[in-house]
mmCIF file of C-alpha atoms in Angstrom:
data_model
loop_
_atom_site.group_PDB
_atom_site.id
_atom_site.type_symbol
_atom_site.label_atom_id
_atom_site.label_comp_id
_atom_site.label_asym_id
_atom_site.label_seq_id
_atom_site.Cartn_x
_atom_site.Cartn_y
_atom_site.Cartn_z
ATOM 1 C CA MET A 1 34.316 102.534 64.669
ATOM 2 C CA ARG A 2 33.829 98.994 63.434
ATOM 3 C CA ALA A 3 31.096 98.210 60.955
ATOM 4 C CA PRO A 4 28.365 95.860 62.145
ATOM 5 C CA GLU A 5 28.892 92.213 61.365
ATOM 6 C CA SER A 6 26.452 90.236 59.251
ATOM 7 C CA HIS A 7 25.512 86.653 59.752
ATOM 8 C CA LEU A 8 23.810 83.997 57.713
ATOM 9 C CA PRO A 9 20.500 82.386 58.654
ATOM 10 C CA PRO A 10 20.757 79.143 60.653
ATOM 11 C CA VAL A 11 21.660 76.062 58.658
ATOM 12 C CA ARG A 12 18.575 74.027 57.768
ATOM 13 C CA PRO A 13 18.585 70.536 59.263
ATOM 14 C CA PHE A 14 19.031 67.502 57.046
ATOM 15 C CA PRO A 15 15.557 66.121 56.114
ATOM 16 C CA GLU A 16 16.200 62.905 58.038
ATOM 17 C CA LEU A 17 12.529 62.333 58.792
ATOM 18 C CA GLN A 18 11.586 62.255 55.117
ATOM 19 C CA ALA A 19 14.323 59.723 54.396
ATOM 20 C CA ARG A 20 12.811 57.139 56.750
ATOM 21 C CA GLU A 21 10.298 54.541 55.630
ATOM 22 C CA ASN A 22 6.790 55.250 56.974
ATOM 23 C CA ILE A 23 4.847 52.838 59.168
ATOM 24 C CA LEU A 24 1.681 51.579 57.482
ATOM 25 C CA ILE A 25 -1.596 50.608 59.159
ATOM 26 C CA ARG A 26 -3.917 48.298 57.228
ATOM 27 C CA HIS A 27 -7.542 47.190 57.557
ATOM 28 C CA PRO A 28 -7.838 43.364 57.570
ATOM 29 C CA GLY A 29 -11.110 43.435 55.608
ATOM 30 C CA TYR A 30 -9.697 45.055 52.476
ATOM 31 C CA PRO A 31 -6.869 44.459 49.959
ATOM 32 C CA THR A 32 -3.385 45.200 51.234
ATOM 33 C CA GLN A 33 -2.931 48.170 48.917
ATOM 34 C CA ASP A 34 -5.706 50.001 50.771
ATOM 35 C CA LEU A 35 -3.904 51.893 53.545
ATOM 36 C CA LEU A 36 -5.923 52.970 56.568
ATOM 37 C CA LEU A 37 -3.316 55.258 58.158
ATOM 38 C CA ILE A 38 0.335 56.233 57.678
ATOM 39 C CA PHE A 39 2.718 57.369 60.416
ATOM 40 C CA PRO A 40 6.230 58.811 60.049
ATOM 41 C CA ARG A 41 8.981 57.345 62.227
ATOM 42 C CA VAL A 42 9.296 60.148 64.751
ATOM 43 C CA ASP A 43 9.957 58.290 68.020
ATOM 44 C CA SER A 44 13.088 56.418 69.018
ATOM 45 C CA GLU A 45 13.026 52.972 70.617
ATOM 46 C CA ALA A 46 11.811 53.168 74.222
ATOM 47 C CA LEU A 47 11.601 56.967 73.734
ATOM 48 C CA VAL A 48 15.279 57.315 74.698
ATOM 49 C CA PRO A 49 16.687 60.201 72.621
ATOM 50 C CA ASP A 50 20.112 58.691 71.924
ATOM 51 C CA HIS A 51 18.662 55.444 70.525
ATOM 52 C CA HIS A 52 18.264 55.604 66.771
ATOM 53 C CA ASP A 53 15.937 52.718 65.943
ATOM 54 C CA TYR A 54 13.011 54.905 64.963
ATOM 55 C CA GLY A 55 9.319 54.085 64.971
ATOM 56 C CA VAL A 56 6.147 55.550 66.417
ATOM 57 C CA HIS A 57 4.524 55.626 69.861
ATOM 58 C CA HIS A 58 2.251 52.585 70.228
ATOM 59 C CA GLY A 59 -0.483 54.313 72.218
ATOM 60 C CA THR A 60 -0.798 57.148 69.732
ATOM 61 C CA VAL A 61 -1.228 54.728 66.821
ATOM 62 C CA LEU A 62 -3.653 52.502 68.703
ATOM 63 C CA VAL A 63 -5.997 55.307 69.776
ATOM 64 C CA ALA A 64 -5.880 56.787 66.276
ATOM 65 C CA CYS A 65 -7.058 53.455 64.859
ATOM 66 C CA GLN A 66 -9.710 53.044 67.558
ATOM 67 C CA ILE A 67 -11.147 56.457 66.702
ATOM 68 C CA THR A 68 -11.344 55.566 63.006
ATOM 69 C CA ALA A 69 -13.301 52.425 63.918
ATOM 70 C CA GLY A 70 -15.959 54.372 65.800
ATOM 71 C CA ASN A 71 -14.280 54.546 69.234
ATOM 72 C CA ALA A 72 -13.494 50.821 69.486
ATOM 73 C CA PHE A 73 -11.497 51.278 72.689
ATOM 74 C CA THR A 74 -12.239 47.986 74.463
ATOM 75 C CA ASN A 75 -12.080 45.259 71.809
ATOM 76 C CA SER A 76 -9.238 46.144 69.464
ATOM 77 C CA TYR A 77 -5.487 45.818 69.044
ATOM 78 C CA LEU A 78 -2.648 45.951 66.536
ATOM 79 C CA SER A 79 -1.341 42.781 64.929
ATOM 80 C CA LEU A 80 1.522 41.792 62.656
ATOM 81 C CA ASP A 81 -0.796 39.623 60.562
ATOM 82 C CA LYS A 82 -4.162 40.046 58.871
ATOM 83 C CA GLU A 83 -5.789 37.287 60.926
ATOM 84 C CA GLY A 84 -4.888 38.938 64.229
ATOM 85 C CA GLN A 85 -2.912 35.959 65.520
ATOM 86 C CA GLN A 86 0.362 37.852 66.048
ATOM 87 C CA ARG A 87 -0.810 40.456 68.500
ATOM 88 C CA VAL A 88 1.632 43.300 69.132
ATOM 89 C CA GLN A 89 3.412 42.858 72.474
ATOM 90 C CA THR A 90 5.031 46.290 72.585
ATOM 91 C CA PRO A 91 4.007 48.215 75.740
ATOM 92 C CA LEU A 92 1.499 51.007 75.268
ATOM 93 C CA HIS A 93 4.186 53.645 75.763
ATOM 94 C CA GLY A 94 6.756 51.730 73.750
ATOM 95 C CA VAL A 95 7.669 52.261 70.106
ATOM 96 C CA LEU A 96 6.406 50.319 67.091
ATOM 97 C CA THR A 97 9.220 49.685 64.609
ATOM 98 C CA GLU A 98 7.880 47.163 62.050
ATOM 99 C CA HIS A 99 7.034 48.322 58.526
ATOM 100 C CA GLU A 100 3.301 47.521 58.723
ATOM 101 C CA TYR A 101 0.566 46.523 61.152
ATOM 102 C CA TYR A 102 -3.072 45.462 60.947
ATOM 103 C CA PHE A 103 -5.672 47.049 63.180
ATOM 104 C CA ILE A 104 -7.967 44.330 64.483
ATOM 105 C CA VAL A 105 -11.442 44.760 65.994
ATOM 106 C CA GLU A 106 -12.408 41.477 67.610
ATOM 107 C CA GLY A 107 -15.407 39.849 65.950
ATOM 108 C CA TYR A 108 -15.594 42.339 63.071
ATOM 109 C CA PRO A 109 -13.162 41.624 60.218
ATOM 110 C CA LEU A 110 -15.027 44.209 58.116
ATOM 111 C CA TYR A 111 -15.480 46.768 60.867
ATOM 112 C CA PRO A 112 -16.831 50.123 59.639
ATOM 113 C CA ILE A 113 -14.767 53.291 59.446
ATOM 114 C CA VAL A 114 -15.737 56.832 60.441
ATOM 115 C CA PRO A 115 -15.320 58.710 57.147
ATOM 116 C CA SER A 116 -15.004 62.266 58.493
ATOM 117 C CA PHE A 117 -14.771 64.298 61.671
ATOM 118 C CA GLN A 118 -18.352 65.485 61.163
ATOM 119 C CA ASP A 119 -19.485 61.827 61.314
ATOM 120 C CA TRP A 120 -17.565 61.111 64.524
ATOM 121 C CA GLU A 121 -19.401 60.935 67.838
ATOM 122 C CA PHE A 122 -17.430 62.234 70.804
ATOM 123 C CA PRO A 123 -16.950 59.406 73.365
ATOM 124 C CA HIS A 124 -18.229 61.102 76.519
ATOM 125 C CA HIS A 125 -16.877 59.355 79.648
ATOM 126 C CA ARG A 126 -15.111 56.752 77.476
ATOM 127 C CA ILE A 127 -11.760 58.331 76.639
ATOM 128 C CA PRO A 128 -8.990 55.781 77.333
ATOM 129 C CA GLU A 129 -7.773 56.076 80.919
ATOM 130 C CA TRP A 130 -4.155 56.619 79.930
ATOM 131 C CA TRP A 131 -5.259 59.933 78.407
ATOM 132 C CA HIS A 132 -4.831 61.234 81.918
ATOM 133 C CA PRO A 133 -6.478 64.467 83.157
ATOM 134 C CA LEU A 134 -4.099 67.414 83.094
ATOM 135 C CA HIS A 135 -2.590 68.779 86.272
ATOM 136 C CA HIS A 136 -3.272 72.312 87.403
ATOM 137 C CA ASN A 137 -0.493 74.555 86.127
ATOM 138 C CA PRO A 138 -0.096 77.679 88.285
ATOM 139 C CA ASN A 139 2.450 79.141 85.841
ATOM 140 C CA VAL A 140 0.173 79.514 82.811
ATOM 141 C CA THR A 141 1.272 82.470 80.691
ATOM 142 C CA MET A 142 0.397 83.861 77.286
ATOM 143 C CA ALA A 143 3.727 82.704 75.850
ATOM 144 C CA CYS A 144 3.608 80.101 73.086
ATOM 145 C CA GLY A 145 2.846 76.705 74.602
ATOM 146 C CA VAL A 146 5.376 74.944 72.337
ATOM 147 C CA THR A 147 8.265 77.390 71.834
ATOM 148 C CA ASN A 148 7.835 79.568 74.963
ATOM 149 C CA SER A 149 8.165 82.590 72.683
ATOM 150 C CA SER A 150 6.421 85.783 73.744
ATOM 151 C CA TYR A 151 6.272 87.396 70.277
ATOM 152 C CA ALA A 152 3.776 86.839 67.436
ATOM 153 C CA VAL A 153 1.595 84.738 69.745
ATOM 154 C CA GLU A 154 -1.978 83.932 68.747
ATOM 155 C CA GLU A 155 -4.693 81.906 70.412
ATOM 156 C CA ALA A 156 -5.335 78.616 68.641
ATOM 157 C CA HIS A 157 -8.550 76.666 69.102
ATOM 158 C CA LEU A 158 -8.229 73.003 70.052
ATOM 159 C CA VAL A 159 -11.595 72.100 68.546
ATOM 160 C CA PRO A 160 -11.208 74.291 65.429
ATOM 161 C CA GLU A 161 -13.412 77.342 64.995
ATOM 162 C CA GLU A 162 -14.914 75.954 61.781
ATOM 163 C CA GLU A 163 -16.310 72.978 63.721
ATOM 164 C CA ARG A 164 -18.881 75.002 65.680
ATOM 165 C CA ALA A 165 -21.756 72.801 64.506
ATOM 166 C CA TRP A 166 -19.933 69.625 65.560
ATOM 167 C CA TYR A 167 -19.062 71.249 68.916
ATOM 168 C CA SER A 168 -22.709 72.036 69.582
ATOM 169 C CA ASP A 169 -24.083 68.730 68.302
ATOM 170 C CA ASN A 170 -21.690 66.791 70.549
ATOM 171 C CA GLU A 171 -22.405 68.951 73.618
ATOM 172 C CA MET A 172 -18.767 69.925 74.074
ATOM 173 C CA GLU A 173 -19.807 72.916 76.191
ATOM 174 C CA PHE A 174 -19.965 70.400 79.045
ATOM 175 C CA TYR A 175 -16.148 70.650 79.289
ATOM 176 C CA GLY A 176 -15.940 74.425 78.998
ATOM 177 C CA TRP A 177 -14.943 76.967 81.594
ATOM 178 C CA GLY A 178 -16.584 80.273 82.473
ATOM 179 C CA PRO A 179 -20.064 81.696 81.936
ATOM 180 C CA LEU A 180 -19.976 81.090 78.161
ATOM 181 C CA ARG A 181 -18.867 77.587 77.357
ATOM 182 C CA ASP A 182 -18.983 77.902 73.604
ATOM 183 C CA ILE A 183 -16.139 76.975 71.244
ATOM 184 C CA ASP A 184 -14.294 80.202 72.161
ATOM 185 C CA ASN A 185 -14.039 79.431 75.883
ATOM 186 C CA LYS A 186 -10.523 79.471 77.347
ATOM 187 C CA THR A 187 -10.421 75.713 77.963
ATOM 188 C CA ASN A 188 -10.534 75.234 74.187
ATOM 189 C CA ARG A 189 -7.722 77.695 73.458
ATOM 190 C CA LEU A 190 -3.938 77.490 73.524
ATOM 191 C CA PRO A 191 -1.429 80.304 72.905
ATOM 192 C CA LEU A 192 0.856 79.444 69.977
ATOM 193 C CA ARG A 193 3.348 81.450 67.969
ATOM 194 C CA SER A 194 1.829 82.268 64.583
ATOM 195 C CA ASP A 195 4.000 79.853 62.590
ATOM 196 C CA ILE A 196 3.359 77.036 65.062
ATOM 197 C CA ARG A 197 -0.354 77.778 64.974
ATOM 198 C CA THR A 198 -0.304 77.566 61.177
ATOM 199 C CA VAL A 199 1.206 74.081 61.107
ATOM 200 C CA PHE A 200 -1.038 73.007 63.992
ATOM 201 C CA ASP A 201 -4.068 73.995 61.919
ATOM 202 C CA ASN A 202 -2.510 72.242 58.920
ATOM 203 C CA ARG A 203 -2.551 69.015 60.974
ATOM 204 C CA TRP A 204 1.234 68.687 61.071
ATOM 205 C CA PHE A 205 1.246 67.810 64.770
ATOM 206 C CA VAL A 206 -1.070 66.803 67.578
ATOM 207 C CA ILE A 207 -0.822 66.933 71.363
ATOM 208 C CA VAL A 208 -0.905 63.534 73.063
ATOM 209 C CA PRO A 209 0.065 61.979 76.408
ATOM 210 C CA LYS A 210 3.268 59.947 76.642
ATOM 211 C CA VAL A 211 5.281 58.370 79.442
ATOM 212 C CA PHE A 212 9.026 58.905 79.121
ATOM 213 C CA THR A 213 11.765 56.723 80.572
ATOM 214 C CA THR A 214 15.185 57.842 81.745
ATOM 215 C CA GLY A 215 17.279 54.834 82.586
ATOM 216 C CA SER A 216 15.167 52.771 84.972
ATOM 217 C CA SER A 217 13.013 55.641 86.260
ATOM 218 C CA ILE A 218 9.495 56.170 84.903
ATOM 219 C CA GLN A 219 7.760 59.514 85.107
ATOM 220 C CA GLN A 220 4.067 59.268 85.985
ATOM 221 C CA PRO A 221 1.509 60.372 84.958
ATOM 222 C CA PRO A 222 1.956 60.873 81.201
ATOM 223 C CA GLU A 223 2.970 64.304 79.968
ATOM 224 C CA TYR A 224 1.129 66.005 77.132
ATOM 225 C CA VAL A 225 3.606 66.551 74.329
ATOM 226 C CA THR A 226 3.699 67.438 70.649
ATOM 227 C CA HIS A 227 3.670 64.546 68.184
ATOM 228 C CA ILE A 228 4.660 65.149 64.558
ATOM 229 C CA MET A 229 2.142 63.544 62.191
ATOM 230 C CA VAL A 230 3.557 64.157 58.709
ATOM 231 C CA GLY A 231 6.907 63.861 56.984
ATOM 232 C CA GLU A 232 6.475 67.403 55.639
ATOM 233 C CA ALA A 233 7.229 68.584 59.179
ATOM 234 C CA TRP A 234 10.849 67.402 58.955
ATOM 235 C CA GLU A 235 12.188 70.841 59.868
ATOM 236 C CA LEU A 236 10.085 70.868 63.032
ATOM 237 C CA TRP A 237 10.909 67.336 64.113
ATOM 238 C CA PRO A 238 14.404 67.900 65.622
ATOM 239 C CA THR A 239 13.231 70.661 67.959
ATOM 240 C CA HIS A 240 9.443 70.436 68.267
ATOM 241 C CA HIS A 241 8.621 66.728 68.552
ATOM 242 C CA ASN A 242 7.906 65.365 72.068
ATOM 243 C CA THR A 243 7.975 68.912 73.431
ATOM 244 C CA VAL A 244 6.038 69.229 76.690
ATOM 245 C CA VAL A 245 3.209 71.675 75.971
ATOM 246 C CA GLN A 246 2.811 74.545 78.397
ATOM 247 C CA SER A 247 -0.204 76.755 79.130
ATOM 248 C CA LEU A 248 -2.785 73.987 78.731
ATOM 249 C CA HIS A 249 -5.882 74.471 80.857
ATOM 250 C CA ARG A 250 -6.374 71.656 83.370
ATOM 251 C CA CYS A 251 -9.793 70.900 81.842
ATOM 252 C CA SER A 252 -8.572 70.707 78.234
ATOM 253 C CA ARG A 253 -8.219 66.914 77.995
ATOM 254 C CA GLU A 254 -11.477 66.345 76.091
ATOM 255 C CA TYR A 255 -10.716 69.158 73.653
ATOM 256 C CA LEU A 256 -7.244 67.739 73.019
ATOM 257 C CA PHE A 257 -8.806 64.347 72.308
ATOM 258 C CA ALA A 258 -11.260 65.905 69.856
ATOM 259 C CA ARG A 259 -8.390 67.754 68.174
ATOM 260 C CA PHE A 260 -6.520 64.464 67.808
ATOM 261 C CA ALA A 261 -9.576 62.892 66.157
ATOM 262 C CA TRP A 262 -9.946 65.919 63.849
ATOM 263 C CA THR A 263 -6.388 65.396 62.627
ATOM 264 C CA ILE A 264 -6.604 61.612 62.267
ATOM 265 C CA LEU A 265 -9.947 61.498 60.478
ATOM 266 C CA PHE A 266 -8.702 63.881 57.812
ATOM 267 C CA GLN A 267 -6.023 61.330 56.940
ATOM 268 C CA VAL A 268 -8.635 58.539 56.754
ATOM 269 C CA ARG A 269 -10.275 60.393 53.871
ATOM 270 C CA MET A 270 -7.886 58.816 51.354
ATOM 271 C CA PHE A 271 -8.975 55.333 52.483
ATOM 272 C CA VAL A 272 -12.622 56.365 52.249
ATOM 273 C CA ILE A 273 -12.453 57.753 48.704
ATOM 274 C CA GLY A 274 -10.110 55.072 47.383
ATOM 275 C CA GLY A 275 -12.667 53.821 44.854
ATOM 276 C CA ARG A 276 -13.909 50.709 46.671
ATOM 277 C CA HIS A 277 -17.082 49.873 48.553
ATOM 278 C CA ARG A 278 -16.665 50.630 52.243
ATOM 279 C CA HIS A 279 -18.567 50.025 55.455
ATOM 280 C CA VAL A 280 -18.772 53.429 57.113
ATOM 281 C CA ILE A 281 -20.350 54.981 60.202
ATOM 282 C CA ARG A 282 -22.308 58.053 59.181
ATOM 283 C CA ARG A 283 -24.188 60.686 61.095
ATOM 284 C CA VAL A 284 -27.780 60.945 59.922
ATOM 285 C CA THR A 285 -30.691 63.116 60.975
ATOM 286 C CA THR A 286 -34.018 61.398 61.565
ATOM 287 C CA ALA A 287 -37.436 62.696 60.554
ATOM 288 C CA ASP A 288 -37.908 64.183 64.022
ATOM 289 C CA GLU A 289 -34.522 65.969 63.838
ATOM 290 C CA GLU A 290 -32.732 63.543 66.123
ATOM 291 C CA ARG A 291 -29.069 62.681 65.495
ATOM 292 C CA GLU A 292 -28.145 59.040 64.870
ATOM 293 C CA TYR A 293 -25.023 57.170 63.807
ATOM 294 C CA LYS A 294 -25.613 54.368 61.322
ATOM 295 C CA VAL A 295 -23.420 51.779 59.670
ATOM 296 C CA GLN A 296 -23.872 52.060 55.915
ATOM 297 C CA TYR A 297 -22.422 50.258 52.921
ATOM 298 C CA CYS A 298 -21.432 52.818 50.283
ATOM 299 C CA SER A 299 -19.981 52.310 46.830
ATOM 300 C CA GLY A 300 -16.764 53.975 45.815
ATOM 301 C CA GLU A 301 -18.715 56.402 43.651
ATOM 302 C CA GLU A 302 -21.021 57.357 46.513
ATOM 303 C CA LEU A 303 -18.081 57.918 48.842
ATOM 304 C CA GLU A 304 -16.218 60.005 46.276
ATOM 305 C CA GLU A 305 -19.302 62.150 45.820
ATOM 306 C CA ALA A 306 -19.857 62.445 49.557
ATOM 307 C CA TYR A 307 -16.341 62.994 50.845
ATOM 308 C CA GLY A 308 -14.464 64.089 47.763
ATOM 309 C CA ILE A 309 -16.609 67.223 47.477
ATOM 310 C CA LEU A 310 -18.031 67.261 51.002
ATOM 311 C CA GLU A 311 -21.578 66.314 50.135
ATOM 312 C CA SER A 312 -23.623 63.399 51.489
ATOM 313 C CA CYS A 313 -24.358 59.999 50.038
ATOM 314 C CA GLU A 314 -27.223 57.580 50.433
ATOM 315 C CA GLY A 315 -25.664 54.337 51.611
ATOM 316 C CA SER A 316 -27.748 51.269 52.355
ATOM 317 C CA ASP A 317 -27.743 49.953 55.896
ATOM 318 C CA THR A 318 -26.029 46.597 56.096
ATOM 319 C CA ASP A 319 -24.416 44.147 58.414
ATOM 320 C CA MET A 320 -20.822 44.982 59.270
ATOM 321 C CA GLU A 321 -19.549 41.670 57.943
ATOM 322 C CA GLU A 322 -21.222 41.807 54.536
ATOM 323 C CA GLU A 323 -18.839 41.284 51.616
#
């Protein structure tokens, strides 16, 4: 009788993603060393897999920036220059490949930034149209929505469990399904293998819509796929980037959008606490317990105190274009 054979673990992929230069997004109202957002080069030109001029999906970057500027969906764009004269011409579902871009909000060179997810107001009925509603999927299973594995599967929340107060304040139960439309309703949940759920909750990837091209054919509408957000996810990138996500509920679009904002606004924190005065949009509670969103001008010290240790600061209301 032959002895059983042993085999080595799979060979780890080369960390190609980490070796690439990131794409930088800057705010035109602040010094160039103040980075608004950073994106790894995870997409290939025109989203064709065998093309190796890497960048990042234009639409994903644009909506991320628009969220940081308080849902500036109708009057903003990316530019190659600080003045906004060299507007990006890349199609929405094309790939940005330059080293840096400026995010421009027309008429507001010092537009305010949302400093945290808790300060962000969900844009009811204003999500960009290309974030298309999901189709009904009759083959929904409890297998992992990314790997299709049936073992070690857990249910991840799209709007995270710890954001129950935000969920309630923003009336997200409107998009729920079933008799109880709280944060645990099935529309806000997605089966993921435990390791994939861990990196999802660590903000390593998001789920966004993209249109893919194969030769001259275009697949419509967009498909909801994984998008790697950090270079630390280099081991995931070869197999789990641009993966079509299964088992999404057809009414999950709004929860996916909120999850995207939750991931993006965590990254904005480094811009917020960078030590400089900032114009920010903050959620405040009025004397009669109403919720309002106000533009405030906070010093670097106030912002560090507020968002470095998750407390609140007293910023003075000001015009968005004040120096």
